[in-house]
Structures are given as structure tokens and as C-alpha cells.
XYZ file of C-alpha atoms in Angstrom:
736
model
C 3.584 -36.857 26.140
C 5.750 -39.069 23.893
C 9.492 -38.638 23.681
C 10.751 -35.918 21.308
C 12.887 -36.818 18.320
C 10.253 -38.828 16.465
C 10.133 -38.492 12.668
C 6.947 -38.578 10.600
C 6.365 -37.892 6.899
C 3.202 -36.821 5.146
C 1.413 -34.415 2.845
C 0.278 -31.001 4.085
C -3.487 -31.085 3.643
C -4.357 -27.581 4.810
C -3.220 -24.840 7.169
C -5.275 -24.078 10.247
C -3.378 -21.080 11.533
C -0.274 -19.034 10.816
C 0.883 -16.472 13.373
C 2.709 -13.276 12.358
C 5.916 -14.694 13.834
C 5.634 -17.796 11.609
C 4.208 -20.248 14.166
C 2.079 -22.554 12.041
C -0.603 -25.145 12.690
C -1.157 -27.564 9.803
C -3.153 -30.708 9.164
C -0.773 -33.350 7.730
C -2.028 -36.430 5.903
C 0.160 -39.431 6.825
C -1.631 -41.774 4.412
C -3.933 -44.649 5.184
C -6.602 -42.263 6.486
C -4.220 -41.137 9.225
C -3.876 -37.424 9.868
C -2.057 -35.409 12.477
C -2.197 -31.806 13.582
C 1.371 -30.472 13.462
C 2.403 -27.213 15.070
C 5.537 -25.135 15.431
C 7.556 -22.235 14.065
C 9.611 -24.707 12.018
C 6.593 -25.144 9.718
C 6.812 -21.547 8.473
C 6.209 -21.322 4.731
C 4.843 -24.835 4.167
C 2.126 -25.070 1.519
C -0.801 -27.475 1.004
C 0.320 -30.307 -1.264
C 3.913 -30.363 -0.023
C 5.405 -33.552 1.350
C 7.236 -32.802 4.588
C 9.450 -34.781 6.941
C 8.818 -33.598 10.485
C 10.924 -34.115 13.583
C 9.410 -33.570 17.019
C 7.096 -35.213 19.509
C 3.435 -35.618 20.373
C 1.864 -33.526 23.099
C -1.663 -32.790 24.290
C -3.061 -29.280 24.226
C -5.779 -28.542 26.801
C -8.006 -26.842 24.235
C -6.965 -28.312 20.886
C -6.154 -31.916 21.764
C -3.220 -33.972 20.529
C -0.595 -32.267 18.362
C 2.759 -33.141 16.891
C 5.043 -30.381 18.111
C 7.563 -29.794 15.312
C 11.188 -28.918 15.989
C 12.442 -29.459 12.421
C 10.687 -29.470 9.052
C 12.251 -30.570 5.773
C 10.402 -30.395 2.463
C 10.988 -33.589 0.466
C 9.892 -34.903 -2.895
C 6.788 -37.068 -2.605
C 7.385 -40.803 -2.923
C 3.966 -42.506 -2.999
C 1.574 -42.233 -5.918
C -0.976 -40.635 -3.588
C 1.518 -37.995 -2.424
C 2.642 -37.330 -5.997
C -0.964 -36.811 -7.063
C -1.562 -34.378 -4.189
C 1.663 -32.513 -4.931
C 0.999 -32.068 -8.634
C -2.656 -31.170 -8.077
C -1.920 -28.544 -5.446
C -0.934 -25.896 -7.981
C 2.692 -25.867 -6.876
C 3.649 -26.844 -10.444
C 2.052 -24.448 -12.925
C 0.114 -26.029 -15.762
C -1.136 -29.020 -13.762
C -4.560 -29.012 -12.145
C -6.312 -31.694 -10.161
C -7.643 -33.793 -13.068
C -4.408 -33.639 -15.019
C -2.441 -34.573 -11.899
C -4.589 -37.685 -11.519
C -3.995 -38.606 -15.176
C -0.207 -38.133 -15.010
C 0.151 -40.057 -11.723
C -2.089 -42.854 -12.997
C 0.017 -43.204 -16.150
C 3.513 -43.080 -14.656
C 2.854 -44.191 -11.079
C 5.735 -43.892 -8.631
C 8.080 -42.874 -11.486
C 6.073 -39.713 -12.240
C 8.507 -37.150 -10.865
C 11.499 -38.956 -12.358
C 9.810 -38.849 -15.771
C 9.029 -35.126 -15.487
C 12.594 -34.438 -14.367
C 14.579 -36.578 -16.818
C 12.195 -37.585 -19.640
C 9.674 -34.725 -19.927
C 8.982 -35.603 -23.591
C 7.104 -38.680 -22.306
C 4.391 -36.374 -20.917
C 2.968 -36.474 -24.450
C 1.893 -40.043 -23.658
C -0.781 -38.656 -21.317
C -4.170 -37.846 -22.807
C -4.848 -34.085 -23.132
C -1.153 -33.121 -22.930
C 0.149 -31.578 -26.133
C 3.532 -30.033 -26.930
C 2.607 -26.609 -25.512
C 1.304 -28.028 -22.226
C 4.308 -30.376 -21.930
C 6.685 -27.458 -22.426
C 4.851 -25.423 -19.765
C 5.078 -28.307 -17.285
C 8.774 -28.839 -18.052
C 9.550 -25.140 -17.493
C 7.464 -25.024 -14.308
C 9.249 -28.120 -12.982
C 12.664 -26.557 -13.639
C 11.492 -23.435 -11.845
C 10.294 -25.519 -8.891
C 13.689 -27.256 -8.664
C 15.452 -23.885 -8.516
C 12.996 -22.615 -5.922
C 13.435 -25.727 -3.798
C 17.203 -25.188 -3.808
C 16.723 -21.658 -2.492
C 14.124 -22.894 -0.003
C 16.568 -25.407 1.423
C 19.162 -22.692 1.905
C 16.673 -20.299 3.534
C 15.504 -22.993 5.930
C 19.121 -23.496 6.930
C 19.395 -19.860 8.020
C 15.940 -19.957 9.657
C 14.205 -17.704 7.147
C 10.801 -18.302 5.629
C 11.133 -20.563 2.565
C 8.170 -18.635 1.134
C 10.688 -15.921 0.163
C 12.228 -18.339 -2.357
C 9.446 -17.745 -4.889
C 9.955 -13.970 -4.846
C 13.720 -14.339 -5.118
C 13.457 -16.660 -8.109
C 10.899 -14.443 -9.848
C 13.120 -11.388 -9.471
C 16.469 -12.950 -10.336
C 15.630 -15.988 -12.469
C 18.339 -18.560 -13.084
C 20.889 -16.400 -11.267
C 18.896 -16.496 -8.033
C 20.803 -19.236 -6.189
C 24.180 -17.648 -6.979
C 23.043 -14.174 -5.891
C 21.676 -15.503 -2.592
C 25.065 -16.960 -1.723
C 27.462 -14.479 -3.345
C 25.661 -11.103 -3.445
C 22.960 -11.262 -0.770
C 22.625 -7.495 -0.418
C 21.293 -7.347 -3.965
C 18.163 -9.001 -2.582
C 17.300 -5.871 -0.607
C 17.486 -3.739 -3.753
C 15.948 -6.075 -6.315
C 13.455 -8.373 -4.571
C 10.108 -7.010 -3.407
C 9.444 -7.825 0.235
C 13.068 -8.425 1.222
C 14.650 -5.625 3.187
C 18.092 -4.934 4.537
C 17.689 -6.966 7.717
C 16.743 -10.158 5.849
C 19.562 -9.685 3.345
C 21.960 -8.963 6.209
C 20.972 -12.167 7.940
C 21.731 -14.139 4.782
C 25.021 -12.289 4.332
C 26.127 -13.182 7.850
C 25.133 -16.815 7.227
C 27.318 -17.047 4.098
C 30.257 -15.441 5.880
C 30.470 -11.881 4.548
C 32.436 -9.646 6.976
C 30.450 -7.249 9.133
C 32.601 -4.350 7.933
C 32.505 -5.299 4.249
C 32.029 -2.445 1.738
C 28.912 -4.236 0.449
C 27.335 -4.110 3.891
C 28.244 -0.445 4.350
C 26.622 0.483 1.033
C 23.522 -1.599 1.735
C 23.175 -0.044 5.178
C 23.333 3.515 3.812
C 20.703 2.727 1.166
C 18.537 1.143 3.844
C 18.691 4.265 6.030
C 17.639 6.415 3.059
C 14.870 3.999 2.134
C 13.654 3.855 5.738
C 13.523 7.657 5.899
C 11.428 7.657 2.739
C 9.116 4.781 3.731
C 8.532 5.786 7.357
C 8.559 9.573 7.172
C 8.235 10.484 3.481
C 11.622 12.242 3.445
C 13.195 12.937 0.060
C 16.677 13.341 1.505
C 18.672 13.226 4.712
C 21.432 15.571 5.855
C 24.730 13.805 5.262
C 25.644 13.943 8.953
C 22.309 12.379 9.960
C 22.677 9.660 7.324
C 26.154 8.698 8.547
C 25.084 8.802 12.204
C 22.064 6.537 11.635
C 24.125 4.111 9.554
C 26.796 3.975 12.295
C 24.115 2.941 14.795
C 22.550 0.408 12.412
C 25.812 -1.260 11.408
C 27.959 -0.633 14.477
C 30.491 0.849 12.069
C 33.002 3.689 12.083
C 32.392 6.838 10.019
C 35.423 6.296 7.757
C 34.196 3.141 5.979
C 30.723 4.642 5.711
C 31.985 7.804 4.020
C 33.969 5.640 1.603
C 30.807 3.637 0.906
C 28.846 6.865 0.345
C 31.453 8.017 -2.168
C 31.119 4.667 -3.956
C 27.327 4.967 -4.084
C 27.633 8.467 -5.523
C 30.141 7.246 -8.138
C 27.759 4.417 -9.076
C 24.923 6.893 -9.539
C 22.748 5.419 -6.795
C 22.688 8.523 -4.601
C 22.991 12.271 -5.128
C 24.857 14.531 -2.700
C 24.224 18.252 -3.117
C 24.349 21.618 -1.404
C 21.026 23.474 -1.472
C 21.330 27.078 -0.214
C 17.723 27.101 0.931
C 18.328 24.181 3.280
C 20.324 25.231 6.331
C 21.341 23.529 9.560
C 22.488 25.783 12.393
C 22.918 28.652 9.983
C 25.222 26.712 7.652
C 24.535 24.999 4.375
C 24.885 21.248 4.883
C 25.149 18.581 2.183
C 22.031 16.466 1.778
C 21.857 12.955 0.343
C 18.973 11.485 -1.640
C 18.387 8.294 -3.569
C 18.877 9.095 -7.251
C 15.347 8.115 -8.251
C 13.904 10.537 -5.687
C 16.257 13.312 -6.730
C 15.215 12.842 -10.354
C 11.516 12.857 -9.423
C 11.729 16.004 -7.290
C 13.857 17.894 -9.812
C 11.508 16.868 -12.615
C 8.414 18.078 -10.734
C 10.112 21.427 -10.107
C 11.046 21.740 -13.775
C 7.557 20.916 -15.009
C 5.936 23.374 -12.599
C 8.290 26.104 -13.784
C 7.397 25.323 -17.407
C 3.653 25.497 -16.721
C 3.944 28.598 -14.519
C 5.846 30.552 -17.189
C 3.683 29.503 -20.139
C 1.186 31.797 -21.800
C -2.436 30.862 -21.070
C -4.465 28.884 -23.604
C -7.746 29.496 -21.779
C -10.373 30.690 -24.309
C -11.125 34.427 -23.996
C -14.838 33.623 -24.007
C -14.438 31.801 -20.682
C -13.102 34.929 -18.994
C -15.858 37.107 -20.490
C -18.605 34.773 -19.305
C -16.998 34.486 -15.867
C -16.816 38.268 -15.521
C -20.476 38.661 -16.498
C -21.847 35.920 -14.256
C -19.687 36.620 -11.227
C -20.780 40.244 -11.406
C -24.485 39.380 -11.519
C -26.972 38.460 -8.799
C -28.157 35.118 -10.155
C -27.539 31.933 -8.187
C -25.209 30.240 -7.597
C -22.857 33.154 -8.281
C -24.533 35.633 -5.922
C -24.133 33.180 -3.024
C -20.386 32.820 -3.412
C -18.199 34.001 -0.557
C -15.661 36.665 -1.613
C -12.844 34.160 -1.113
C -14.567 31.723 -3.475
C -14.833 34.469 -6.106
C -11.149 35.258 -5.697
C -10.309 31.589 -6.133
C -12.261 31.355 -9.393
C -10.746 34.568 -10.771
C -7.264 33.377 -9.778
C -7.681 30.028 -11.526
C -8.873 31.622 -14.763
C -5.967 34.089 -14.684
C -3.056 31.865 -13.573
C -1.693 28.757 -15.236
C -0.661 27.242 -11.872
C -2.566 27.991 -8.675
C -3.613 26.453 -5.356
C -6.947 26.354 -3.513
C -6.986 25.193 0.113
C -9.489 24.990 2.949
C -10.870 22.751 5.673
C -14.167 20.850 5.863
C -17.308 22.893 5.313
C -15.450 25.784 3.670
C -16.804 25.272 0.154
C -13.873 23.890 -1.858
C -16.075 21.480 -3.807
C -18.736 24.096 -4.517
C -16.035 26.479 -5.750
C -14.705 23.820 -8.106
C -18.220 23.047 -9.356
C -18.918 26.714 -10.206
C -15.465 27.112 -11.746
C -15.857 24.118 -14.036
C -19.350 25.234 -15.078
C -17.950 28.608 -16.133
C -15.109 27.071 -18.131
C -17.459 24.681 -19.913
C -19.951 27.481 -20.601
C -17.179 29.376 -22.383
C -16.217 26.413 -24.551
C -13.262 25.326 -22.435
C -12.358 21.705 -21.770
C -12.134 20.502 -18.159
C -10.493 17.479 -16.570
C -11.009 16.463 -12.940
C -8.602 14.102 -11.219
C -7.690 12.789 -7.783
C -4.960 10.447 -6.550
C -7.300 7.532 -5.664
C -10.410 5.969 -7.137
C -12.521 6.768 -4.083
C -11.379 10.403 -4.095
C -12.108 10.667 -7.831
C -15.628 9.244 -7.418
C -16.283 11.623 -4.545
C -15.050 14.563 -6.626
C -17.357 13.513 -9.453
C -20.331 13.233 -7.107
C -19.703 16.657 -5.564
C -19.194 18.461 -8.872
C -21.586 16.518 -11.079
C -18.837 16.015 -13.666
C -16.798 12.958 -14.658
C -13.602 12.531 -12.660
C -10.843 9.947 -12.799
C -7.713 8.916 -10.988
C -4.470 10.622 -11.916
C -3.106 7.184 -12.828
C -5.858 6.543 -15.337
C -5.542 10.069 -16.700
C -1.863 9.707 -17.547
C -1.923 6.067 -18.635
C -1.118 5.926 -22.372
C -3.834 4.408 -24.541
C -3.851 3.507 -28.189
C -7.295 5.075 -28.586
C -7.629 8.481 -26.847
C -11.404 8.086 -26.797
C -11.236 4.761 -24.952
C -13.041 4.965 -21.608
C -12.868 8.753 -21.758
C -9.090 8.846 -21.416
C -7.605 12.284 -22.017
C -4.216 11.206 -23.315
C -2.935 9.200 -26.199
C 0.621 8.341 -27.180
C 1.332 11.632 -28.955
C -1.027 14.379 -27.751
C 0.121 15.493 -24.274
C -3.212 16.878 -23.114
C -6.594 17.833 -24.472
C -7.940 20.049 -21.657
C -7.815 23.782 -20.885
C -8.221 23.316 -17.119
C -7.102 20.453 -14.910
C -8.343 20.323 -11.320
C -6.358 17.993 -9.076
C -8.286 17.373 -5.859
C -6.905 15.965 -2.581
C -3.459 17.281 -3.491
C -2.170 16.515 0.006
C -2.209 12.870 -1.161
C -0.154 13.601 -4.274
C 3.361 12.226 -3.948
C 6.326 13.131 -6.130
C 6.113 10.085 -8.372
C 2.442 10.598 -9.236
C 2.888 14.379 -9.571
C 5.738 13.849 -12.003
C 3.694 11.415 -14.112
C 0.905 13.990 -14.391
C 2.872 17.184 -14.949
C 5.116 15.701 -17.644
C 2.028 15.109 -19.779
C 0.358 18.512 -19.358
C 0.708 20.867 -22.301
C 2.114 24.353 -21.724
C -0.691 26.919 -21.459
C -3.115 24.577 -19.738
C -4.327 25.829 -16.340
C -3.696 23.528 -13.373
C -5.509 24.077 -10.075
C -4.267 22.097 -7.072
C -7.012 21.681 -4.440
C -6.449 20.298 -0.972
C -6.297 20.657 2.766
C -2.734 21.214 4.072
C -3.821 20.283 7.589
C -4.393 16.686 6.500
C -1.716 14.011 6.394
C 0.801 14.249 3.581
C 1.010 11.554 0.926
C 1.823 7.911 1.641
C 4.619 8.187 -0.911
C 7.609 10.531 -0.695
C 7.415 14.297 -0.800
C 5.014 16.967 0.414
C 3.798 18.537 -2.816
C 0.916 20.657 -1.495
C 2.847 22.168 1.409
C 5.848 22.804 -0.821
C 3.655 24.715 -3.262
C 2.318 26.829 -0.403
C 5.885 27.780 0.546
C 6.511 29.354 -2.868
C 5.229 32.968 -2.757
C 5.274 33.261 -6.550
C 2.587 30.570 -6.909
C -0.864 32.160 -6.377
C -3.126 30.632 -3.769
C -6.452 31.227 -1.980
C -7.380 29.699 1.363
C -11.080 29.312 2.112
C -11.556 29.931 5.832
C -15.280 30.674 6.089
C -17.301 27.710 7.420
C -20.739 27.768 5.804
C -23.913 27.624 7.864
C -24.933 24.143 6.700
C -21.633 22.777 8.027
C -21.592 24.726 11.309
C -24.062 22.328 12.949
C -21.983 19.252 12.184
C -20.102 17.950 15.235
C -17.650 16.292 12.856
C -16.785 19.590 11.170
C -16.720 21.449 14.499
C -14.411 18.910 16.127
C -12.170 18.717 13.074
C -11.600 22.459 13.353
C -11.011 22.138 17.102
C -8.354 19.484 16.552
C -6.747 21.549 13.781
C -6.503 24.461 16.212
C -4.942 22.286 18.934
C -8.088 21.799 21.056
C -9.500 18.510 22.320
C -12.672 17.315 20.567
C -15.965 17.476 22.459
C -18.337 14.519 22.699
C -21.849 15.024 21.436
C -24.422 13.768 18.998
C -22.742 11.641 16.307
C -19.317 12.203 17.919
C -18.568 9.732 20.692
C -15.614 9.257 23.049
C -15.152 5.799 24.602
C -12.397 6.031 27.199
C -10.552 2.766 27.869
C -7.251 2.947 29.732
C -6.338 -0.732 29.370
C -4.560 -1.012 25.980
C -5.184 -4.775 25.891
C -8.948 -4.180 26.045
C -9.100 -1.575 23.279
C -8.955 -3.969 20.276
C -11.780 -6.123 21.682
C -13.895 -3.025 22.372
C -13.320 -1.709 18.854
C -14.214 -5.090 17.324
C -17.384 -5.297 19.429
C -18.443 -1.785 18.429
C -17.810 -2.438 14.746
C -19.457 -5.846 14.485
C -22.205 -5.883 17.126
C -23.059 -2.756 19.073
C -23.226 -0.138 16.317
C -24.895 -2.434 13.732
C -27.520 -3.563 16.257
C -28.257 -0.197 17.854
C -28.172 1.844 14.640
C -29.436 -0.784 12.227
C -26.505 -0.242 9.886
C -24.586 -2.641 7.676
C -21.119 -3.457 9.084
C -19.765 -2.600 5.619
C -20.665 1.026 6.387
C -18.330 1.017 9.391
C -14.626 1.618 8.827
C -11.969 1.250 11.512
C -9.134 3.750 10.977
C -5.925 3.061 12.889
C -2.963 5.389 13.481
C -0.583 2.618 12.392
C -0.375 -0.999 11.261
C 1.460 -2.572 14.170
C 1.537 -2.463 17.963
C -1.553 -2.427 20.176
C -4.797 -1.600 18.361
C -2.965 -1.414 15.044
C -4.526 -2.368 11.726
C -2.903 -5.817 11.662
C -4.309 -6.938 15.014
C -7.720 -5.408 14.409
C -7.995 -6.991 10.973
C -7.512 -10.412 12.562
C -10.187 -9.740 15.185
C -12.673 -8.236 12.739
C -12.124 -10.971 10.170
C -12.836 -13.707 12.728
C -16.095 -11.993 13.679
C -17.270 -11.042 10.207
C -15.803 -13.785 8.019
C -14.659 -16.800 10.062
C -13.351 -20.124 8.778
C -16.013 -22.238 7.057
C -15.370 -25.962 6.583
C -15.062 -26.884 2.932
C -14.490 -23.298 1.750
C -10.985 -22.776 0.297
C -8.731 -20.312 2.082
C -5.067 -19.415 1.807
C -2.537 -18.552 4.517
C 0.528 -16.423 3.856
C 2.770 -14.278 6.076
C 0.563 -14.835 9.110
C -2.636 -13.825 7.302
C -5.493 -15.902 5.916
C -7.476 -14.896 2.842
C -11.085 -16.098 2.523
C -13.921 -15.518 0.052
C -15.896 -12.537 1.332
C -12.898 -10.723 2.834
C -12.705 -6.968 2.385
C -9.277 -6.192 0.923
C -7.208 -3.314 -0.460
C -4.338 -3.235 -2.990
C -1.338 -1.293 -1.700
C 0.578 -1.035 -4.981
C -0.399 0.377 -8.340
C -0.631 -2.358 -10.963
C -1.577 -1.184 -14.433
C -1.824 -4.728 -15.789
C -4.618 -5.893 -13.504
C -8.154 -5.963 -14.866
C -9.545 -3.547 -17.411
C -8.230 -0.272 -15.989
C -5.537 -1.436 -13.589
C -5.756 -1.355 -9.802
C -4.355 1.370 -7.627
C -3.145 1.886 -4.098
C -6.094 2.686 -1.849
C -8.859 1.021 -3.880
C -10.991 -1.587 -2.140
C -12.639 -4.839 -3.124
C -14.017 -8.160 -1.926
C -12.511 -11.603 -2.492
C -15.006 -13.589 -4.551
C -13.083 -16.804 -5.180
C -9.954 -18.685 -4.161
C -8.618 -21.181 -6.719
C -6.031 -23.417 -4.983
C -5.131 -25.459 -8.080
C -4.255 -22.218 -9.911
C -2.729 -20.610 -6.805
C -4.649 -17.372 -7.139
C -7.503 -15.369 -5.667
C -10.122 -13.294 -7.478
C -11.243 -9.892 -6.210
C -14.243 -7.835 -7.300
C -13.114 -4.231 -7.013
C -15.434 -1.399 -6.044
C -15.368 -0.133 -9.636
C -16.930 -3.417 -10.795
C -13.958 -5.079 -12.446
C -12.718 -8.491 -11.326
C -8.961 -8.945 -10.969
C -6.783 -11.925 -10.109
C -3.786 -12.104 -7.785
C -1.395 -15.048 -7.646
C -0.414 -16.411 -4.262
C 3.049 -14.928 -4.842
C 1.501 -11.443 -5.244
C -0.430 -11.335 -1.983
C 2.074 -8.996 -0.352
C 0.362 -6.400 -2.582
C -2.950 -6.967 -0.760
C -4.010 -5.991 2.759
C -7.202 -6.813 4.587
C -9.348 -3.699 4.831
C -11.667 -4.274 7.783
C -9.243 -1.940 9.551
C -6.879 0.328 7.622
C -4.422 3.044 8.507
C -5.559 6.646 8.364
C -2.991 7.226 5.614
C -4.715 4.696 3.364
C -8.111 6.271 4.028
C -7.157 9.633 2.542
C -9.519 10.773 -0.161
C -12.262 8.436 1.076
C -15.369 8.962 3.158
C -17.313 6.440 5.230
C -20.675 6.717 7.007
C -19.256 5.522 10.343
C -15.629 5.773 11.465
C -14.068 4.180 14.568
C -10.627 5.467 15.617
C -8.623 3.516 18.239
C -5.974 5.496 20.125
C -3.286 4.116 22.446
C -0.082 5.632 23.754
C 1.720 2.513 22.484
C 1.440 3.975 18.987
C 4.072 6.565 19.946
C 4.505 10.244 19.162
C 5.764 9.551 15.627
C 2.285 8.232 14.802
C -0.013 10.127 17.178
C -0.089 13.484 15.421
C -2.595 16.274 15.016
C -2.830 15.985 11.242
C -3.451 12.240 11.537
C -6.356 12.678 13.966
C -7.732 15.566 11.896
C -7.590 13.450 8.736
C -9.284 10.506 10.458
C -12.138 12.642 11.768
C -12.781 14.237 8.385
C -13.191 10.799 6.741
C -16.598 10.356 8.452
C -19.869 11.471 6.900
C -22.232 10.591 9.735
C -20.580 9.416 12.952
C -17.138 9.352 14.600
C -16.286 7.066 17.524
C -12.952 7.630 19.307
C -11.891 4.662 21.435
C -8.886 4.554 23.727
C -6.713 6.230 26.295
C -7.286 9.857 27.218
C -3.539 10.490 27.226
C -3.231 9.196 23.669
C -5.867 11.686 22.507
C -4.049 14.500 24.299
C -0.739 13.547 22.678
C -2.294 13.436 19.213
C -3.902 16.865 19.543
C -0.780 18.506 20.965
C 1.733 16.918 18.584
C 2.207 18.956 15.398
C 4.591 16.326 14.002
C 7.683 16.965 11.926
C 8.103 18.530 8.506
C 9.277 16.201 5.779
C 12.707 16.752 4.278
C 11.934 18.041 0.795
C 13.572 20.478 -1.607
C 10.781 21.167 -4.122
C 10.009 24.575 -2.588
C 13.737 25.405 -2.435
C 14.156 24.653 -6.142
C 11.077 26.652 -7.127
C 11.945 29.656 -4.963
C 15.446 29.746 -6.442
C 13.972 30.019 -9.943
C 10.864 32.183 -9.388
C 10.832 35.831 -8.332
C 8.644 36.532 -5.328
C 5.212 37.963 -5.983
């Protein structure tokens, strides 16, 4: 091995590997047909096309050969014409592709970057560059300069320079000043930057550990963490202060002063709710203002709809009475509970229908909607995700859509069957919202605000499933309000009794261990390190070969994203088996993940501006193209539309070979594999999670893992989310 401390400079050609902790392996072009494989954590965030100055030393790896082990990496402006051409053609400067980069570098030579920086009007000398293109290049160059300044600072505090793009996009020209003077603003205003990253920057620029800014940021972080991790809408004030004391190593006095300041600024709400008691006493609770507004708004809208006089056509009730009283199918075959549910929905403006698998919820909805339509009523079917909406449509035989699409304003109310326009709040007499356990406060508020008084709303769901990914617990809150009518379907129909999936789902719901049998398999593996490999082998080789099924029909559902057998690790294993690196095929690394054409992916944020109808959390798609010179990927979604994501938006995309059970809600898959390890912990291993995972399978369930982990999941009922929707409704509605 050569002595360390050597310095080399070259252009990053491509990335070979990026670990989750930032350790990067890159191929660096040194010019003159000389290349080197560079490796080290110091390379975190480097991009193809960048010119880098690397400090380190050469070493030989037993498996991978000679490498330059990097101890320091500095991004520098390219000096040679070749490096300038590679830099401009990499897509790092918007508006310049490969051919245009060649033309600019050929015209200006080694002075190219100086011309762009100080004499951008001279770009008009280059063929095919007009005033509009020159202005775009000038603006993109100025943006790159600002980003590079932030990058340099982030590298100095050992943070990924890749964050610089997000910071600049969120804060614009003020970005560099905010990073140095108000770093805690980053946690509030920049997507992907949390308290811990902002705190690290704050310590680097010399803010005191007990500063009021840090106290306020810490309190907001504790509230945000309670929302993101557990779905809580508020925390008791004592719990909030205690958790912040532990996080910040601070005394309660400064934290209470910071809480008062947050309340004065309107960022949090502190209130006494008589229905929420701790040890027999009413205790103040604290919520982020946006969550307080959402929860209060949902309560208000439900009260408005509950109290409104019905607009359901009288003819619907007459036809329902006649047909439900007759002996013609399908009405004669209805269970008494199904009849009660239909009668309730036609009588009440707000009602709830619940039940487990095989209990006839979908059939009840199908008969209900047929009756309303037969009487001249207008029906709308909705679900929180695209997959759930399609499934609802298939089961009922009627069109269904996502709640997001239903409430999205459109200039033409007839466009794509949308039910809303900018002025008319709603055009239906009955709305059925399926999979209500998935409905969080934000989505519920968007829907209910647009529903006209007098319209009937039926919430359908299974309260034994996981609650929503987002904050709140809408379905369970509704069930805790006696004044809101509800029917629970408990009879399992004969056609479902023979299903081992249905039988085991009910066993788990009742706190009993599932039983192995046909189409329900238990693979016990006590070594947690071996579980991911076993799952990957089952999903990519054993099940496809033995059953003759397409691997696309097999979905791995994980209790969580991280730790052993989590979605992140399994996605890496499954991707390498199903869609490995192919020489000459473009791919893009970011945040320890590589995106390749053919990858199965899933958006995790709603984005109404993508594609024709927008994309929504929980949808799935396949990457069809990666365009390095434009720094974007193209995805064909399951609904047929093609959408583009810039490299700076890829934190909105997850690989979907393995997904968390939460993100599978509302979906069904032919084959489901569920890895279970005790490393996941009791916060994740819960009965409702296992129940939800099992009920996602249509044909076969395979449980893989430690016996103790399965026992923990079945026994653990989990914790109730901190919500106040039921409290607000019960305070306003008389019982009965």
C-alpha cells in the first residue's frame, strides 16, 4: 500500500455503490484514459460530472482490487476542457445537455466557466443558444454557485453536501444566511432535514446549547416525532416537557418559557379537554397548530353533516323497503346485520359500517349502492389510495376513485368523472368511503369540507387493522361516539370459512397464534441475520419456481423500514436479485439507494402536479427511463400515466420490492411474505399490524422468522393514539 496523504484530481464518471451511512465507491476519470476506483465516507454526495480533489492513499482490496481510499474530498471547478465538457453535460447545470455542452466548451475552451460566470451574454455566440436559453443557463449557473457555497459549508461540518440542493430550493437566495444564522429553520422549512441535522449545524456555527431557539426547535421536534412515529395528534404537556428535557439535556424552566413562546407565535395550541384525563385529573395537552386545526375542522364538519336534514330521494327508501322485504336475490340472502346496515345508511346522514374479512362488507355496499341508484340517487365511491379504490370498484362493479381525486378542484366538473368543481361542493346523495382505517385527519378534512349538508356519508372499514400512516385515528374515534350510528358485521360467510387466510386473520385478531396449513406457511428461523436472505430466496427463486408464479405477484411486507429484516435491507437484497446493475444502463445513486430502469417503486407523498391525475402516497409504478443529462427519472404508474421525478425529488420515492405493512393498507397481493424478528421491537410488532399484513393476501401467506417475534406480535395490542376527535364530538352530541 502507498503512503497516505496523496492528492489526485479528476471527474466523477459514475457511482458504483453508496451505503446508507454514506460510504461511497466511485469511478473517477483522471484524464488521459486513466481511471481510479475511489472509496470512502468522505465521498458522500458526490455526483457524476463533478470534478473532485481527493486526498488519501492507494490500497488493495482482496475482492475488488486496487482502490484509492479517500480521507478528504473537495469539489472544485473543472479546469480542463474535457472536465468542463463533462461537468456541463452531466445535467448539474440546468439547460445544458450533452451536445450543447460540447458546443459551448468547443467555442470557449478553458475559459468556458469564466465566460458563463462573468460574461453570460457571450453565450449567444454559440449556435442554438438564443436569449431564452442563455437566460436559463445564467440563472442555473447562479443557482449552482449558491449551492456550491452551501455544499462547502456542509462538508466542513461533515454533513452530506447533497442536502444543499434541498436547502437552496426551499430558501432561495437567503439559504446561505439561514444555514449560518438560523439553522433551526431548516428543520421546519426544508423537506428531509430534521432536528438532529439542524442541531448539528447549529452547534457547528456556535449557537449555545441552552439557546431559546434550540429549546423551541426541540419541543417542535418532540411533537413532530410523536406524530410521525405514533400518529399522535397531541402530547400531554408533562410528557412533552419530559421528552424534550431528555432530548436536549435541558431544565424544565427554559423549556416552559420556550413553550409559552411557541404558543404566543401560534405554532402550538395548549388546551384543557375535559374528556382527556390523566390520573383522574384534567391535564393540559399540546398539539402543533396545523394538527389542532385539522382535528377541530373534522369534528365541525362531522357535526354539520350529522345534524343536517337528509337529501336522499324518497323513492330510494320506498324501493329499499320493497326489495329488502321480498324474497328475490340478492336481498333474500342478506344477513340480518347487512340489512340493518343498509337501513341505517339510508336513514342516517353519517354512519359507520365495520367488519373483518369474509363478513360481507363489500357485498353490503354493492347492494346498498344498487338500491340508491335504482331510486334515482347519485352515488360516489372513494378510498384513500388508488389500489383501494380500484379494489372497491372491482368488488362493487361501480366506478370508484381516490379521495384525493374526488376533492381535487377541476375547471370542468365532467373531466375524468370528477364529482367536484370550483363552486358546487358535491353532486352525490351517498358517499361511501372504504378502508376508513387508512383515513387520516388531513385527508378526512379535505373530503368533509366539500360535502354538501344533507348528503349521506357511510364510513366503511375494519377497526382491527392498522390506523392511518398520517396523524389521527378517524375510524376508531367515530366508533367511540355513541351518537353516531354504526353496524358491525360479525358473521363469517360460508365461502370465506374455508380460507386459511381468513381463519388465521380472525385467530390473530382474537389473540391466538396462526396455524400453518394449505396456503398459510410458517418458516421458523431463529437467526435474525439469516432471515433477510431466506425471505429474498423465497421471493425470487423458491416460490416462483415451485408455484410457477411471476415474482411481481409476490409482495414482501415488513413490520418496519429499518433494523433486521426491515424494508430498506430487503429492498437492497431483492433489487440485486431481480434488477441488478447492467453495464451501459444508466442508474442513479442517492442517499444510499440506487435507482435503475425496471425497479418497482412507490411514491410516499401526494403530488397533485405529477402526471395527468397526480400521484398519491401508496401508489406503485416501474421506472422506465433514467435521463442523466436532465437529472430525472420516468416512472410508469399502475394507472397507466407516466410521471417524471427530478433527482432532487427522489426522497419522495421508495423502492417497493419490500414495503411496510402500513404502506400496503388498502391493497391486496396474490402472495405475501412477512418477515418477523424480535429486533423490530414491541412498538412495531403489534397484533393489528400482523392482522393487517395477513389480510393483504389473496392466495398465500408466508410468515418467516423467529417464533418469539410472532408470539410478541399476537400478544401485543399496541397503544391507542392520542386524539381528541371523539372528545370533541361527544361534547357536542347527545348520546343515543
